[in-house]
PDB file of C-alpha atoms in Angstrom:
ATOM      1  CA  UNK A 569      28.958  56.356-172.205  1.00 57.00           C
ATOM      2  CA  UNK A 570      32.559  56.227-173.912  1.00 66.00           C
ATOM      3  CA  UNK A 571      34.524  52.628-173.339  1.00 67.00           C
ATOM      4  CA  UNK A 572      37.215  55.110-172.108  1.00 72.00           C
ATOM      5  CA  UNK A 573      34.704  56.076-168.619  1.00 76.00           C
ATOM      6  CA  UNK A 574      33.368  52.013-168.198  1.00 74.00           C
ATOM      7  CA  UNK A 575      36.539  50.325-167.911  1.00 74.00           C
ATOM      8  CA  UNK A 576      37.619  53.337-165.093  1.00 75.00           C
ATOM      9  CA  UNK A 577      34.229  52.893-163.413  1.00 77.00           C
ATOM     10  CA  UNK A 578      35.801  48.451-163.738  1.00 71.00           C
ATOM     11  CA  UNK A 579      39.165  49.961-162.579  1.00 73.00           C
ATOM     12  CA  UNK A 580      37.810  51.568-159.907  1.00 82.00           C
ATOM     13  CA  UNK A 581      35.288  48.368-158.917  1.00 76.00           C
ATOM     14  CA  UNK A 582      37.974  46.404-158.394  1.00 74.00           C
ATOM     15  CA  UNK A 583      40.309  48.537-156.523  1.00 72.00           C
ATOM     16  CA  UNK A 584      37.909  49.117-154.203  1.00 79.00           C
ATOM     17  CA  UNK A 585      36.071  45.719-154.107  1.00 79.00           C
ATOM     18  CA  UNK A 586      39.760  44.480-153.784  1.00 77.00           C
ATOM     19  CA  UNK A 587      40.179  46.810-150.332  1.00 77.00           C
ATOM     20  CA  UNK A 588      37.140  46.269-149.263  1.00 82.00           C
ATOM     21  CA  UNK A 589      37.604  42.008-149.396  1.00 82.00           C
ATOM     22  CA  UNK A 590      41.146  42.421-147.353  1.00 81.00           C
ATOM     23  CA  UNK A 591      39.925  44.547-144.824  1.00 83.00           C
ATOM     24  CA  UNK A 592      37.020  42.547-143.981  1.00 86.00           C
ATOM     25  CA  UNK A 593      38.791  39.207-143.815  1.00 87.00           C
ATOM     26  CA  UNK A 594      40.708  40.727-141.411  1.00 85.00           C
ATOM     27  CA  UNK A 595      37.839  41.666-139.729  1.00 89.00           C
ATOM     28  CA  UNK A 596      37.604  37.840-139.485  1.00 90.00           C
ATOM     29  CA  UNK A 597      40.666  36.778-138.333  1.00 88.00           C
ATOM     30  CA  UNK A 598      40.339  39.304-135.606  1.00 87.00           C
ATOM     31  CA  UNK A 599      37.380  37.680-134.719  1.00 88.00           C
ATOM     32  CA  UNK A 600      38.471  34.834-133.418  1.00 86.00           C
ATOM     33  CA  UNK A 601      38.726  32.220-137.341  1.00 91.00           C
ATOM     34  CA  UNK A 602      42.374  31.404-137.771  1.00 86.00           C
ATOM     35  CA  UNK A 603      41.616  29.351-140.682  1.00 90.00           C
ATOM     36  CA  UNK A 604      42.959  30.901-143.919  1.00 88.00           C
ATOM     37  CA  UNK A 605      42.391  27.826-145.871  1.00 90.00           C
ATOM     38  CA  UNK A 606      38.913  26.710-144.399  1.00 92.00           C
ATOM     39  CA  UNK A 607      37.952  30.459-145.312  1.00 90.00           C
ATOM     40  CA  UNK A 608      39.341  29.745-149.024  1.00 90.00           C
ATOM     41  CA  UNK A 609      37.265  26.919-149.154  1.00 93.00           C
ATOM     42  CA  UNK A 610      33.888  29.353-148.273  1.00 93.00           C
ATOM     43  CA  UNK A 611      35.232  30.932-151.248  1.00 91.00           C
ATOM     44  CA  UNK A 612      35.750  28.419-153.535  1.00 93.00           C
ATOM     45  CA  UNK A 613      32.556  26.803-152.749  1.00 94.00           C
ATOM     46  CA  UNK A 614      30.743  29.759-153.353  1.00 94.00           C
ATOM     47  CA  UNK A 615      32.421  30.794-157.120  1.00 92.00           C
ATOM     48  CA  UNK A 616      31.160  26.880-158.113  1.00 94.00           C
ATOM     49  CA  UNK A 617      27.829  28.226-157.132  1.00 94.00           C
ATOM     50  CA  UNK A 618      28.417  30.992-158.584  1.00 93.00           C
ATOM     51  CA  UNK A 619      29.443  30.675-161.728  1.00 93.00           C
ATOM     52  CA  UNK A 620      26.707  27.650-162.686  1.00 93.00           C
ATOM     53  CA  UNK A 621      24.305  30.207-161.807  1.00 94.00           C
ATOM     54  CA  UNK A 622      26.022  32.168-164.735  1.00 91.00           C
ATOM     55  CA  UNK A 623      26.265  29.305-167.036  1.00 93.00           C
ATOM     56  CA  UNK A 624      22.142  28.667-166.288  1.00 93.00           C
ATOM     57  CA  UNK A 625      21.645  32.152-166.689  1.00 92.00           C
ATOM     58  CA  UNK A 626      23.472  31.795-170.412  1.00 89.00           C
ATOM     59  CA  UNK A 627      26.235  34.332-169.615  1.00 89.00           C
ATOM     60  CA  UNK A 628      28.721  31.893-170.572  1.00 89.00           C
ATOM     61  CA  UNK A 629      28.772  28.587-172.782  1.00 90.00           C
ATOM     62  CA  UNK A 630      31.120  25.073-171.471  1.00 88.00           C
ATOM     63  CA  UNK A 631      34.199  24.647-173.747  1.00 87.00           C
ATOM     64  CA  UNK A 632      33.890  22.293-176.576  1.00 84.00           C
ATOM     65  CA  UNK A 633      37.494  21.909-175.751  1.00 84.00           C
ATOM     66  CA  UNK A 634      37.988  21.835-172.121  1.00 87.00           C
ATOM     67  CA  UNK A 635      40.854  21.269-170.242  1.00 90.00           C
ATOM     68  CA  UNK A 636      42.131  17.411-169.128  1.00 91.00           C
ATOM     69  CA  UNK A 637      41.257  16.744-165.252  1.00 91.00           C
ATOM     70  CA  UNK A 638      45.208  17.259-164.593  1.00 92.00           C
ATOM     71  CA  UNK A 639      45.488  20.595-165.895  1.00 93.00           C
ATOM     72  CA  UNK A 640      42.462  21.097-164.407  1.00 93.00           C
ATOM     73  CA  UNK A 641      44.134  20.055-160.721  1.00 93.00           C
ATOM     74  CA  UNK A 642      47.541  21.683-161.189  1.00 92.00           C
ATOM     75  CA  UNK A 643      45.908  25.676-162.131  1.00 93.00           C
ATOM     76  CA  UNK A 644      43.162  24.583-159.095  1.00 94.00           C
ATOM     77  CA  UNK A 645      46.309  23.782-156.818  1.00 94.00           C
ATOM     78  CA  UNK A 646      47.982  27.028-157.886  1.00 93.00           C
ATOM     79  CA  UNK A 647      45.145  29.267-157.160  1.00 92.00           C
ATOM     80  CA  UNK A 648      44.290  27.348-153.522  1.00 93.00           C
ATOM     81  CA  UNK A 649      48.282  28.279-152.630  1.00 92.00           C
ATOM     82  CA  UNK A 650      47.828  31.172-153.466  1.00 92.00           C
ATOM     83  CA  UNK A 651      45.014  32.256-151.924  1.00 88.00           C
ATOM     84  CA  UNK A 652      45.626  30.110-149.451  1.00 87.00           C
ATOM     85  CA  UNK A 653      48.854  31.459-148.690  1.00 90.00           C
ATOM     86  CA  UNK A 654      47.612  34.400-149.097  1.00 89.00           C
ATOM     87  CA  UNK A 655      44.763  34.576-146.224  1.00 85.00           C
ATOM     88  CA  UNK A 656      48.148  33.391-144.209  1.00 87.00           C
ATOM     89  CA  UNK A 657      49.537  36.368-145.139  1.00 88.00           C
ATOM     90  CA  UNK A 658      47.283  38.387-143.853  1.00 85.00           C
ATOM     91  CA  UNK A 659      47.084  36.469-140.724  1.00 84.00           C
ATOM     92  CA  UNK A 660      50.105  37.197-139.468  1.00 86.00           C
ATOM     93  CA  UNK A 661      51.463  40.732-141.485  1.00 84.00           C
ATOM     94  CA  UNK A 662      50.046  44.010-141.099  1.00 81.00           C
ATOM     95  CA  UNK A 663      47.466  45.223-143.983  1.00 78.00           C
ATOM     96  CA  UNK A 664      49.882  47.260-144.865  1.00 78.00           C
ATOM     97  CA  UNK A 665      52.105  44.725-145.604  1.00 81.00           C
ATOM     98  CA  UNK A 666      50.071  42.658-146.839  1.00 84.00           C
ATOM     99  CA  UNK A 667      49.525  44.643-149.997  1.00 79.00           C
ATOM    100  CA  UNK A 668      53.073  45.718-150.066  1.00 80.00           C
ATOM    101  CA  UNK A 669      53.553  41.549-150.879  1.00 83.00           C
ATOM    102  CA  UNK A 670      50.788  41.711-153.532  1.00 82.00           C
ATOM    103  CA  UNK A 671      52.435  45.008-155.514  1.00 81.00           C
ATOM    104  CA  UNK A 672      55.510  42.320-155.949  1.00 85.00           C
ATOM    105  CA  UNK A 673      53.384  40.008-157.534  1.00 88.00           C
ATOM    106  CA  UNK A 674      54.300  41.571-161.428  1.00 84.00           C
ATOM    107  CA  UNK A 675      57.967  42.581-160.822  1.00 86.00           C
ATOM    108  CA  UNK A 676      57.931  38.272-159.947  1.00 89.00           C
ATOM    109  CA  UNK A 677      55.640  37.158-162.614  1.00 89.00           C
ATOM    110  CA  UNK A 678      57.823  39.017-165.134  1.00 87.00           C
ATOM    111  CA  UNK A 679      61.219  37.753-163.621  1.00 87.00           C
ATOM    112  CA  UNK A 680      59.360  33.586-163.789  1.00 89.00           C
ATOM    113  CA  UNK A 681      58.447  34.469-167.439  1.00 86.00           C
ATOM    114  CA  UNK A 682      62.283  35.124-168.612  1.00 86.00           C
ATOM    115  CA  UNK A 683      64.274  33.044-166.706  1.00 87.00           C
ATOM    116  CA  UNK A 684      61.702  29.826-167.756  1.00 85.00           C
ATOM    117  CA  UNK A 685      59.890  31.197-171.120  1.00 81.00           C
ATOM    118  CA  UNK A 686      61.711  33.471-172.384  1.00 81.00           C
ATOM    119  CA  UNK A 687      59.590  36.348-172.450  1.00 81.00           C
ATOM    120  CA  UNK A 688      60.614  40.005-171.917  1.00 80.00           C
ATOM    121  CA  UNK A 689      59.236  43.376-171.436  1.00 80.00           C
ATOM    122  CA  UNK A 690      60.266  47.068-172.308  1.00 80.00           C
ATOM    123  CA  UNK A 691      63.116  49.102-170.477  1.00 79.00           C
ATOM    124  CA  UNK A 692      60.476  51.544-168.969  1.00 79.00           C
ATOM    125  CA  UNK A 693      58.318  49.256-167.005  1.00 76.00           C
ATOM    126  CA  UNK A 694      62.154  47.697-165.739  1.00 77.00           C
ATOM    127  CA  UNK A 695      62.733  51.363-164.735  1.00 80.00           C
ATOM    128  CA  UNK A 696      58.790  51.453-162.961  1.00 78.00           C
ATOM    129  CA  UNK A 697      59.778  48.002-161.469  1.00 74.00           C
ATOM    130  CA  UNK A 698      63.080  48.836-159.988  1.00 79.00           C
ATOM    131  CA  UNK A 699      61.286  51.708-158.313  1.00 78.00           C
ATOM    132  CA  UNK A 700      58.537  49.830-157.173  1.00 71.00           C
ATOM    133  CA  UNK A 701      60.705  47.296-155.435  1.00 73.00           C
ATOM    134  CA  UNK A 702      62.811  49.641-154.041  1.00 77.00           C
ATOM    135  CA  UNK A 703      59.828  50.891-152.639  1.00 72.00           C
ATOM    136  CA  UNK A 704      59.014  47.406-151.495  1.00 66.00           C
ATOM    137  CA  UNK A 705      62.360  47.346-149.238  1.00 68.00           C
ATOM    138  CA  UNK A 706      62.002  50.157-147.642  1.00 69.00           C
ATOM    139  CA  UNK A 707      58.832  49.594-146.373  1.00 62.00           C
ATOM    140  CA  UNK A 708      59.581  45.858-145.222  1.00 60.00           C
ATOM    141  CA  UNK A 709      62.828  47.039-143.416  1.00 59.00           C
ATOM    142  CA  UNK A 710      60.050  49.798-141.563  1.00 63.00           C
ATOM    143  CA  UNK A 711      57.984  47.917-140.475  1.00 58.00           C
ATOM    144  CA  UNK A 712      57.863  47.191-136.627  1.00 52.00           C
ATOM    145  CA  UNK A 713      55.357  44.599-137.087  1.00 68.00           C
ATOM    146  CA  UNK A 714      57.001  41.626-139.544  1.00 72.00           C
ATOM    147  CA  UNK A 715      57.908  39.071-138.339  1.00 80.00           C
ATOM    148  CA  UNK A 716      60.095  35.975-140.610  1.00 85.00           C
ATOM    149  CA  UNK A 717      56.980  34.040-140.209  1.00 87.00           C
ATOM    150  CA  UNK A 718      54.761  36.515-141.907  1.00 86.00           C
ATOM    151  CA  UNK A 719      58.116  37.387-144.594  1.00 87.00           C
ATOM    152  CA  UNK A 720      58.212  33.521-145.305  1.00 92.00           C
ATOM    153  CA  UNK A 721      54.105  32.918-146.256  1.00 91.00           C
ATOM    154  CA  UNK A 722      54.365  36.512-148.195  1.00 90.00           C
ATOM    155  CA  UNK A 723      57.173  34.905-150.506  1.00 92.00           C
ATOM    156  CA  UNK A 724      55.193  31.951-150.686  1.00 93.00           C
ATOM    157  CA  UNK A 725      52.021  33.941-151.802  1.00 93.00           C
ATOM    158  CA  UNK A 726      53.731  36.021-153.834  1.00 93.00           C
ATOM    159  CA  UNK A 727      55.622  32.901-155.783  1.00 94.00           C
ATOM    160  CA  UNK A 728      52.166  30.744-156.255  1.00 94.00           C
ATOM    161  CA  UNK A 729      50.081  33.498-157.529  1.00 93.00           C
ATOM    162  CA  UNK A 730      52.522  34.654-160.429  1.00 93.00           C
ATOM    163  CA  UNK A 731      52.687  31.300-161.112  1.00 93.00           C
ATOM    164  CA  UNK A 732      48.615  30.573-160.965  1.00 94.00           C
ATOM    165  CA  UNK A 733      48.472  34.086-163.110  1.00 91.00           C
ATOM    166  CA  UNK A 734      51.298  32.510-165.641  1.00 92.00           C
ATOM    167  CA  UNK A 735      49.515  29.467-165.930  1.00 91.00           C
ATOM    168  CA  UNK A 736      45.732  30.647-166.351  1.00 91.00           C
ATOM    169  CA  UNK A 737      47.658  32.868-169.290  1.00 89.00           C
ATOM    170  CA  UNK A 738      49.108  29.851-171.287  1.00 90.00           C
ATOM    171  CA  UNK A 739      46.316  27.341-170.611  1.00 91.00           C
ATOM    172  CA  UNK A 740      43.597  30.202-171.368  1.00 91.00           C
ATOM    173  CA  UNK A 741      46.018  30.715-175.037  1.00 90.00           C
ATOM    174  CA  UNK A 742      46.272  26.379-174.881  1.00 90.00           C
ATOM    175  CA  UNK A 743      42.978  26.039-174.982  1.00 91.00           C
ATOM    176  CA  UNK A 744      40.716  28.542-176.167  1.00 91.00           C
ATOM    177  CA  UNK A 745      39.359  29.150-173.184  1.00 91.00           C
ATOM    178  CA  UNK A 746      37.653  32.970-171.731  1.00 90.00           C
ATOM    179  CA  UNK A 747      38.411  33.542-168.117  1.00 88.00           C
ATOM    180  CA  UNK A 748      35.178  32.764-167.200  1.00 90.00           C
ATOM    181  CA  UNK A 749      35.156  29.415-169.072  1.00 92.00           C
ATOM    182  CA  UNK A 750      39.190  28.580-167.169  1.00 93.00           C
ATOM    183  CA  UNK A 751      37.860  29.474-163.741  1.00 92.00           C
ATOM    184  CA  UNK A 752      34.666  27.680-164.288  1.00 92.00           C
ATOM    185  CA  UNK A 753      36.720  24.385-165.043  1.00 93.00           C
ATOM    186  CA  UNK A 754      38.895  24.929-162.246  1.00 94.00           C
ATOM    187  CA  UNK A 755      36.475  26.443-159.371  1.00 93.00           C
ATOM    188  CA  UNK A 756      35.619  22.108-158.353  1.00 94.00           C
ATOM    189  CA  UNK A 757      38.940  21.116-158.192  1.00 95.00           C
ATOM    190  CA  UNK A 758      40.364  24.704-156.197  1.00 95.00           C
ATOM    191  CA  UNK A 759      36.858  23.998-153.017  1.00 95.00           C
ATOM    192  CA  UNK A 760      38.392  20.345-152.968  1.00 95.00           C
ATOM    193  CA  UNK A 761      41.831  21.661-152.740  1.00 94.00           C
ATOM    194  CA  UNK A 762      41.060  23.585-150.275  1.00 94.00           C
ATOM    195  CA  UNK A 763      39.051  21.198-148.431  1.00 95.00           C
ATOM    196  CA  UNK A 764      41.927  19.298-148.189  1.00 94.00           C
ATOM    197  CA  UNK A 765      44.226  21.885-147.339  1.00 93.00           C
ATOM    198  CA  UNK A 766      41.266  22.524-144.213  1.00 93.00           C
ATOM    199  CA  UNK A 767      40.784  19.570-142.905  1.00 92.00           C
ATOM    200  CA  UNK A 768      44.973  18.801-142.471  1.00 90.00           C
ATOM    201  CA  UNK A 769      46.303  21.530-141.365  1.00 88.00           C
ATOM    202  CA  UNK A 770      43.032  23.559-139.809  1.00 88.00           C
ATOM    203  CA  UNK A 771      40.408  21.022-138.984  1.00 85.00           C
ATOM    204  CA  UNK A 772      42.419  19.083-136.099  1.00 79.00           C
ATOM    205  CA  UNK A 773      43.713  19.872-132.761  1.00 72.00           C
ATOM    206  CA  UNK A 774      47.041  17.477-132.792  1.00 60.00           C
ATOM    207  CA  UNK A 775      47.657  18.334-129.701  1.00 57.00           C
ATOM    208  CA  UNK A 776      45.225  17.331-127.050  1.00 54.00           C
ATOM    209  CA  UNK A 777      46.796  18.718-124.318  1.00 54.00           C
ATOM    210  CA  UNK A 778      46.920  22.107-125.513  1.00 52.00           C
ATOM    211  CA  UNK A 779      44.416  24.457-123.717  1.00 55.00           C
ATOM    212  CA  UNK A 780      45.094  27.047-126.277  1.00 58.00           C
ATOM    213  CA  UNK A 781      44.628  24.582-129.662  1.00 68.00           C
ATOM    214  CA  UNK A 782      42.642  25.672-132.465  1.00 78.00           C
ATOM    215  CA  UNK A 783      40.945  24.102-134.614  1.00 87.00           C
ATOM    216  CA  UNK A 784      38.323  25.376-137.154  1.00 88.00           C
ATOM    217  CA  UNK A 785      35.523  22.076-136.599  1.00 88.00           C
ATOM    218  CA  UNK A 786      35.613  23.167-132.702  1.00 87.00           C
ATOM    219  CA  UNK A 787      35.165  26.874-134.273  1.00 90.00           C
ATOM    220  CA  UNK A 788      31.988  25.795-136.126  1.00 90.00           C
ATOM    221  CA  UNK A 789      30.397  23.665-133.602  1.00 89.00           C
ATOM    222  CA  UNK A 790      29.778  26.903-131.516  1.00 90.00           C
ATOM    223  CA  UNK A 791      28.046  28.188-134.528  1.00 91.00           C
ATOM    224  CA  UNK A 792      24.057  28.005-132.604  1.00 90.00           C
ATOM    225  CA  UNK A 793      26.326  28.529-129.155  1.00 92.00           C
ATOM    226  CA  UNK A 794      28.297  31.251-128.810  1.00 92.00           C
ATOM    227  CA  UNK A 795      26.473  34.787-130.581  1.00 92.00           C
ATOM    228  CA  UNK A 796      30.257  36.610-131.007  1.00 91.00           C
ATOM    229  CA  UNK A 797      31.088  33.205-133.428  1.00 91.00           C
ATOM    230  CA  UNK A 798      27.876  33.640-134.719  1.00 93.00           C
ATOM    231  CA  UNK A 799      29.019  37.167-135.978  1.00 92.00           C
ATOM    232  CA  UNK A 800      31.912  36.379-137.727  1.00 92.00           C
ATOM    233  CA  UNK A 801      30.330  33.410-139.416  1.00 92.00           C
ATOM    234  CA  UNK A 802      27.919  35.792-140.630  1.00 92.00           C
ATOM    235  CA  UNK A 803      30.374  38.439-141.259  1.00 90.00           C
ATOM    236  CA  UNK A 804      32.620  35.554-143.093  1.00 90.00           C
ATOM    237  CA  UNK A 805      30.064  34.275-145.491  1.00 88.00           C
ATOM    238  CA  UNK A 806      30.065  38.357-146.715  1.00 85.00           C
ATOM    239  CA  UNK A 807      33.187  38.105-147.954  1.00 84.00           C
ATOM    240  CA  UNK A 808      32.112  35.647-150.507  1.00 83.00           C
ATOM    241  CA  UNK A 809      30.507  38.363-151.825  1.00 75.00           C
TER     242      UNK A 809
END
């Protein structure tokens, strides 16, 4: 089997899995689980276990020159912000607008690289991205479901994702790590940061006088008593894979 065919297979699999996870996550939110950072916590816990399993099976080795703790925390914070804000954007916006915001990550990443790291790109790429941004602008204006709060979190998601991708690349080169080694190094910190965000923003209902207040702990407490909640949790666990 040729390398190009294998690469094409990986690309198609990546697209299909990305679309599937977006649709399933949206279904989780629609089922009443309105807690994006808690959802991210479940995902990162699975990531920690998954990479430990890969390491125990000798699929990769631990780096001799690992990231310092502060660098792990910094990259993890950007990663949690990226996925957390993306999940918030998905919860507040239509799937179409969510996918549109993901398209803008590339030009934003290139802009940040040019402004802060003096890294430029070719004219052909710039023209292509200009056409892309024009399409994004038209789609944004014509999206009848778009709300200002959703648009705001969409911007946060794009900027945090761009910074996360830039730091991933720079830290890999700086410390000589593979992508697998880097993700394994920051996975625990990503789980810890997302847990902290979940506890602070989603786990408790501060307005006790409100009858419609959502809290993650209240939702999770109904796992064994409410069949609908049980079904939603099974669906949530499915998103981890």
